[in-house]
Short mmCIF file of C-alpha atoms in Angstrom, two decimals:
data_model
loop_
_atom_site.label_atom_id
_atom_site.label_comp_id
_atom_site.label_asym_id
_atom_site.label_seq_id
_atom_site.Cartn_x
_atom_site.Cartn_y
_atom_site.Cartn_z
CA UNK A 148 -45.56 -19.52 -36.90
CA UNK A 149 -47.80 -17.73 -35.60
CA UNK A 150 -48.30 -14.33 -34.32
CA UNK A 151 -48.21 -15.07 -30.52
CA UNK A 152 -45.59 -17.36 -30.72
CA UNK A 153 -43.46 -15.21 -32.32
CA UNK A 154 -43.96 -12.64 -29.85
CA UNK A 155 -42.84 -15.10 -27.13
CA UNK A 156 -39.87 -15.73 -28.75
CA UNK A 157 -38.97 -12.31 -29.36
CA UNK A 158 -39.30 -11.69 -25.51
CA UNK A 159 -37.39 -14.42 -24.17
CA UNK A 160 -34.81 -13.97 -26.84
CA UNK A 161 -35.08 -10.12 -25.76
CA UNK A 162 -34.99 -11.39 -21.84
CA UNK A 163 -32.00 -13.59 -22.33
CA UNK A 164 -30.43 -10.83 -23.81
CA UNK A 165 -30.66 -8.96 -20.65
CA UNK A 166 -29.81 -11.67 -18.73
CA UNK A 167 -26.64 -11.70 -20.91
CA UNK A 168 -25.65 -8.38 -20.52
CA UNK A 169 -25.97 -8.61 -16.48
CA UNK A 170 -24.12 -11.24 -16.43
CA UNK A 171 -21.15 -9.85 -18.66
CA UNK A 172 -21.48 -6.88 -16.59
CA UNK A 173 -21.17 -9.27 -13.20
CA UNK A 174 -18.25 -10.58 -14.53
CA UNK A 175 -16.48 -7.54 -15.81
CA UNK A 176 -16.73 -6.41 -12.04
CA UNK A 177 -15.83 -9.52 -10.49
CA UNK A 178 -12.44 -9.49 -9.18
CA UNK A 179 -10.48 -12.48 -7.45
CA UNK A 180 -7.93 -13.22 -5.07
CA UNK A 181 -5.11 -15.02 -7.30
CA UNK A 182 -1.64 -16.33 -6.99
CA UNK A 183 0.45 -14.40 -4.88
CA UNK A 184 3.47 -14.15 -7.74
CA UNK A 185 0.72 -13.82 -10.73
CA UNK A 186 -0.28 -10.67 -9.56
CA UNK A 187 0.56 -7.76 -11.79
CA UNK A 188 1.81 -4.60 -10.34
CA UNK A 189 1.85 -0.88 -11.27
CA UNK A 190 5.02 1.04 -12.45
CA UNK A 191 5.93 4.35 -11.44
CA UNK A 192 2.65 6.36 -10.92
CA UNK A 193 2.17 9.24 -9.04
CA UNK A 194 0.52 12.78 -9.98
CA UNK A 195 1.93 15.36 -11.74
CA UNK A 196 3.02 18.51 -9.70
CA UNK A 197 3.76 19.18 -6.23
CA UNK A 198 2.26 15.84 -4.71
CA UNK A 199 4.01 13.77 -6.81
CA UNK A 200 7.48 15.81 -6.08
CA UNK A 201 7.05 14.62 -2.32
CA UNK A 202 6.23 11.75 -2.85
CA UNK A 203 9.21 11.22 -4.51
CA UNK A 204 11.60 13.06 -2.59
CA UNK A 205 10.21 11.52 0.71
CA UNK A 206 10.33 7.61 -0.96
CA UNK A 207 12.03 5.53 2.04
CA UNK A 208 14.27 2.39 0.88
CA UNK A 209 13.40 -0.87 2.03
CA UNK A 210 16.23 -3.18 3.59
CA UNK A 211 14.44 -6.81 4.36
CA UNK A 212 16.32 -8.96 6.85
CA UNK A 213 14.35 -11.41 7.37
CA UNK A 214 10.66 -12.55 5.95
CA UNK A 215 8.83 -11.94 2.53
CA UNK A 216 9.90 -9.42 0.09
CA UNK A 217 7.43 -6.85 -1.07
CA UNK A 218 4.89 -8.09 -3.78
CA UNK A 219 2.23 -6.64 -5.74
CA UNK A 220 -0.91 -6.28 -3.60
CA UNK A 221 -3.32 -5.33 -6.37
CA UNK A 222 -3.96 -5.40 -10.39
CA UNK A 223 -5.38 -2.94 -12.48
CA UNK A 224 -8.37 -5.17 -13.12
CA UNK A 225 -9.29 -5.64 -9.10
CA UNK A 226 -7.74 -9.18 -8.83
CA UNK A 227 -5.80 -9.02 -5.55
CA UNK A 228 -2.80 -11.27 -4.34
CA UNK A 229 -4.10 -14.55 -2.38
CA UNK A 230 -1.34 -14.39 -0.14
CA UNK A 231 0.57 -17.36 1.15
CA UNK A 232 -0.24 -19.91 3.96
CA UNK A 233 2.88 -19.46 6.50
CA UNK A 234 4.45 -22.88 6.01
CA UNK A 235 8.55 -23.67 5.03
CA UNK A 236 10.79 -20.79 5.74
CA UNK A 237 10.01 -17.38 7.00
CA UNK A 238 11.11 -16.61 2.48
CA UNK A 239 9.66 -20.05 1.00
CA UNK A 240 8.22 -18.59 -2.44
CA UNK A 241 8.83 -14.91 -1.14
CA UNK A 242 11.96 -14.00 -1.44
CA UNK A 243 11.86 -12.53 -5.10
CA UNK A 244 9.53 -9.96 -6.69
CA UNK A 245 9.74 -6.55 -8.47
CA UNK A 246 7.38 -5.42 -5.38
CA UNK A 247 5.30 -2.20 -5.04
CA UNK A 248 5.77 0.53 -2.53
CA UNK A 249 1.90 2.30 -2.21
CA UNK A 250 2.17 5.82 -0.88
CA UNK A 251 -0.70 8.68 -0.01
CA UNK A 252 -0.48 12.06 1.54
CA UNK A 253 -2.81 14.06 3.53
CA UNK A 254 -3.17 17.05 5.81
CA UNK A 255 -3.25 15.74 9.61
CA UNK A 256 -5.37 17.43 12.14
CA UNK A 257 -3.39 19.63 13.84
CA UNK A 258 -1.74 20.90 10.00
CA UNK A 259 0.44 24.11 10.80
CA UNK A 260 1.65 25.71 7.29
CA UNK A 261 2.08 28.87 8.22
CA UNK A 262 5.81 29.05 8.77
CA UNK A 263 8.69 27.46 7.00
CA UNK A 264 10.26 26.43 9.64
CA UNK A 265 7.65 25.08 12.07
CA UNK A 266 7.81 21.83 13.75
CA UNK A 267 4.23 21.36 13.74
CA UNK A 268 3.37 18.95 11.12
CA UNK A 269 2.17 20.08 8.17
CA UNK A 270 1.89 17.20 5.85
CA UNK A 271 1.94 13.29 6.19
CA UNK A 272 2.91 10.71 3.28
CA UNK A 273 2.29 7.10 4.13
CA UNK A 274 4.31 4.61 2.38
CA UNK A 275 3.08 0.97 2.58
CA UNK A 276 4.29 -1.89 1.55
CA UNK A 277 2.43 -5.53 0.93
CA UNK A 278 4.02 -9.33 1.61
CA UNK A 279 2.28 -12.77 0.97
CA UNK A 280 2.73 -13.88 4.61
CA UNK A 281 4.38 -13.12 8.00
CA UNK A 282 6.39 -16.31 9.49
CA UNK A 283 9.07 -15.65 11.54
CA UNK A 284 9.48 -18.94 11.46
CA UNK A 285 8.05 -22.62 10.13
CA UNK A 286 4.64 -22.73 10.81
CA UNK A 287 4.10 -19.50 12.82
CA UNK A 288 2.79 -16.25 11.69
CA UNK A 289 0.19 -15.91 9.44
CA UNK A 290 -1.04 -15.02 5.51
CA UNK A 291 -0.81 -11.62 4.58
CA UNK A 292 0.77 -8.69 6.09
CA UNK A 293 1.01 -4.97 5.36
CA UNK A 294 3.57 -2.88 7.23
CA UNK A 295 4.63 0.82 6.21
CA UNK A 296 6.04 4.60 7.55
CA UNK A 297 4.50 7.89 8.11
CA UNK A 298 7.13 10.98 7.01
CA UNK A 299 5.72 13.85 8.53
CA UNK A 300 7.01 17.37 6.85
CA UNK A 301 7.02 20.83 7.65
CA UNK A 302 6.56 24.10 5.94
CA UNK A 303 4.35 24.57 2.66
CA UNK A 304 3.52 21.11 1.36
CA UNK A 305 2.99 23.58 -2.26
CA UNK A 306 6.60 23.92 -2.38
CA UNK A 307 8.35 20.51 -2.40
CA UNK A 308 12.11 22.03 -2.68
CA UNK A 309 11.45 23.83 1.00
CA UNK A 310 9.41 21.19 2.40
CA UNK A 311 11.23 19.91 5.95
CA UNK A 312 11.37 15.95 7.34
CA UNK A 313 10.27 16.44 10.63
CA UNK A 314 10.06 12.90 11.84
CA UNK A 315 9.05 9.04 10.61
CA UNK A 316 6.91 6.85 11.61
CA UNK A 317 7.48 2.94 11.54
CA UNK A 318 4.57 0.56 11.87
CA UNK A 319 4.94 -2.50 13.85
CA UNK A 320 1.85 -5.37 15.59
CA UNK A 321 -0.85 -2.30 15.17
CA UNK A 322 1.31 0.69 16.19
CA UNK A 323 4.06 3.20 15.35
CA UNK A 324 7.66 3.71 16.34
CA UNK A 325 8.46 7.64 16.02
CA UNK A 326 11.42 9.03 15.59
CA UNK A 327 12.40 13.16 15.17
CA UNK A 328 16.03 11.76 13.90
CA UNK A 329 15.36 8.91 11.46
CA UNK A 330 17.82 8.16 9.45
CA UNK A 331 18.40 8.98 5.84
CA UNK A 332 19.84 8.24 2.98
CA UNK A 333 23.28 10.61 2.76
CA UNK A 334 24.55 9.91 -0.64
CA UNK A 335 21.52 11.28 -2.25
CA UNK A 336 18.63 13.28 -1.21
CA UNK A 337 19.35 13.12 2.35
CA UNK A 338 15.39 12.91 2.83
CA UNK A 339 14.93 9.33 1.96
CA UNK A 340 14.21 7.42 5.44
CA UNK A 341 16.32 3.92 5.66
CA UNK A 342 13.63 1.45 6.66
CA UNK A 343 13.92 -1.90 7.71
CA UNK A 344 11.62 -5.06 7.65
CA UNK A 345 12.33 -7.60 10.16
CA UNK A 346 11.57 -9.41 13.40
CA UNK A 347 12.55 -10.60 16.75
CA UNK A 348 11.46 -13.88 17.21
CA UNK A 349 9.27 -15.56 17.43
CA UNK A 350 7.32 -12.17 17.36
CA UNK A 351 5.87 -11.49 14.16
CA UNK A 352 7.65 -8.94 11.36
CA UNK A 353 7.33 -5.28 11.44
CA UNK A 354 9.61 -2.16 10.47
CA UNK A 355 11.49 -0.45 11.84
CA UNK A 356 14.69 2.32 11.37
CA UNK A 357 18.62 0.84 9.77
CA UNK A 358 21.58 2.71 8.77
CA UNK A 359 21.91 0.40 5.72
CA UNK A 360 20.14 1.79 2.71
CA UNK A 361 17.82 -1.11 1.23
CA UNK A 362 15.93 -2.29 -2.10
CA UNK A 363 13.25 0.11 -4.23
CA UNK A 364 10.18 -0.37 -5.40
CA UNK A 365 7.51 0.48 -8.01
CA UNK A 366 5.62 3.52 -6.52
CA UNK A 367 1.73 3.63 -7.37
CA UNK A 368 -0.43 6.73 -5.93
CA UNK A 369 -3.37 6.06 -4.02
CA UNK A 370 -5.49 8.32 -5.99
CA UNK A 371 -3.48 7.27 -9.15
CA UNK A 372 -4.78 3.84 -8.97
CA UNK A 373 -7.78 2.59 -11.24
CA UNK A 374 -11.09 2.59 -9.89
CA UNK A 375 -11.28 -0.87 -10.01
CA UNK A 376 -7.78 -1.56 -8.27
CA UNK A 377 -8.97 0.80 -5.28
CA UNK A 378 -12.12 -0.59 -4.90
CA UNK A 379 -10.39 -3.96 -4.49
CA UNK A 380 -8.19 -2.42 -2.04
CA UNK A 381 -10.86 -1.25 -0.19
CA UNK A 382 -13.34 -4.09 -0.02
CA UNK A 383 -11.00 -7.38 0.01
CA UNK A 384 -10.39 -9.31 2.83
CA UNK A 385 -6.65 -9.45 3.67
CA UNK A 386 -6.97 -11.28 7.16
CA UNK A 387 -4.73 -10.28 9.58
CA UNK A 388 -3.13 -7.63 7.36
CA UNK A 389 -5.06 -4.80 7.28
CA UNK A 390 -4.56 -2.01 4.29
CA UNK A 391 -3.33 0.83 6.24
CA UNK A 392 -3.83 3.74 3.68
CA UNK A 393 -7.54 2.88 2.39
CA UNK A 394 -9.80 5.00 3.12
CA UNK A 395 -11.03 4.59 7.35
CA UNK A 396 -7.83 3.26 8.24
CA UNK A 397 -5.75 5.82 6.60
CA UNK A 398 -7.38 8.56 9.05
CA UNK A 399 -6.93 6.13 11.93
CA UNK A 400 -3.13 5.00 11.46
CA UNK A 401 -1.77 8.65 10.61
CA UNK A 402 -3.31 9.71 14.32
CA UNK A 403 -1.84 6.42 16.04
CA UNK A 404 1.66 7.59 13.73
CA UNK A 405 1.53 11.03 15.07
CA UNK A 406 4.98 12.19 16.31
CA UNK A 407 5.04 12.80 19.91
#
């Protein structure tokens, strides 16, 4: 063989090397939309220290009354549920799941931690939940929805044993119920909001506020997530349901949630 040949060969051999390793790359980073019960959710995560304290002692329980349960929205390799096309019942394949409740804090605006006992809020924690589809009934609704609360506390979000509830906020067809005196859980905490999911038909679901304590979740930390799981959140298209707590809309929803 000679000389130049071999030189050829050793470049495309080197080239389709390259090509290789793009490609392996390309698919390492590709993520897809899959089955809506394949998807693999997160257990408890949340951050060590005083975040993950309020998170925790702020976690609002879940009652569904009507519609999809909760289901994983994301897995730790990017792959993100497909949802479900809102045909049968208002539960048809939704009515079972471990779930995932997705929760991130922040510092609103017009953040007052000066005092203990103010009533200006000082820190916001938005819990969000995730469900295939929203049909309040056979063949209305749509695929995909994401619903959640606001908690808004008082006092020195540092401290989570003196932080105060001063009000909830219950997302519903792009806005937010508020209430000063939402109710809690008062066998345990007492700072555990009771949240419902459910709808008045044939409007489409939202949450609201129940005196019946509901279901948990798996809790997974925004900033806990893996990079790959929170880029998915960020870039994929969920339709009609829009993530509330990525970044953009997280901003926008906790001003909209603001207590009045």
């Amino acid at each position: 063989m000679s000389l130049s040949i071999r030189h050829g060969l050793v470049c495309l051999l080197a080239a389709g090397a390259g090509v290789s390793g793009v490609g392996a790359a390309a698919i390492h980073h590709r993520r897809d939309a899959i089955d809506h019960d394949a998807v693999v959710g997160f257990p408890e995560t949340v951050p060590a220290g005083a975040v993950g304290e309020l998170y925790e002692k702020f976690k609002p329980f879940l009652k569904v009354e009507s519609g999809c349960v909760p289901f994983p929205a994301v897995d730790a390799q990017g792959n993100t549920n497909a949802g479900l096309n809102p045909s049968g019942t208002s539960t048809g394949d939704c009515d079972s799941s471990p779930g995932q409740i997705y929760v991130r804090g922040g510092t609103p605006a017009n953040a007052n931690a000066t005092s203990s006992s103010s009533t200006t809020p000082s820190y916001a924690i938005m819990y969000s939940w995730y469900m295939p589809k929203d049909s309040p009934s056979t063949g209305l609704g749509h695929r995909h929805d994401w619903e959640g609360v606001v908690v808004w506390l008082g006092g020195d979000p540092s401290s989570p044993a003196t932080a105060q509830l001063l009000g909830v906020a219950a997302s519903g067809h792009g806005g937010y119920e508020t209430r000063t005196d939402a109710p809690v859980d008062e066998d345990g905490t007492r700072t555990r909001p009771l949240i419902r999911y459910y709808n008045v038909f044939p409007v489409n679901h939202q949450t609201g506020f129940t005196s019946e304590v509901g279901g948990e979740q798996p809790m997974v930390a925004w900033e806990s997530l893996p990079d790959a799981a929170r880029r998915a959140l960020q870039e994929a298209d969920f339709g009609s349901g829009n993530v509330p707590f990525k970044d953009g809309n997280f901003e926008e929803n906790l001003a909209k949630a603001a207590l009045s």
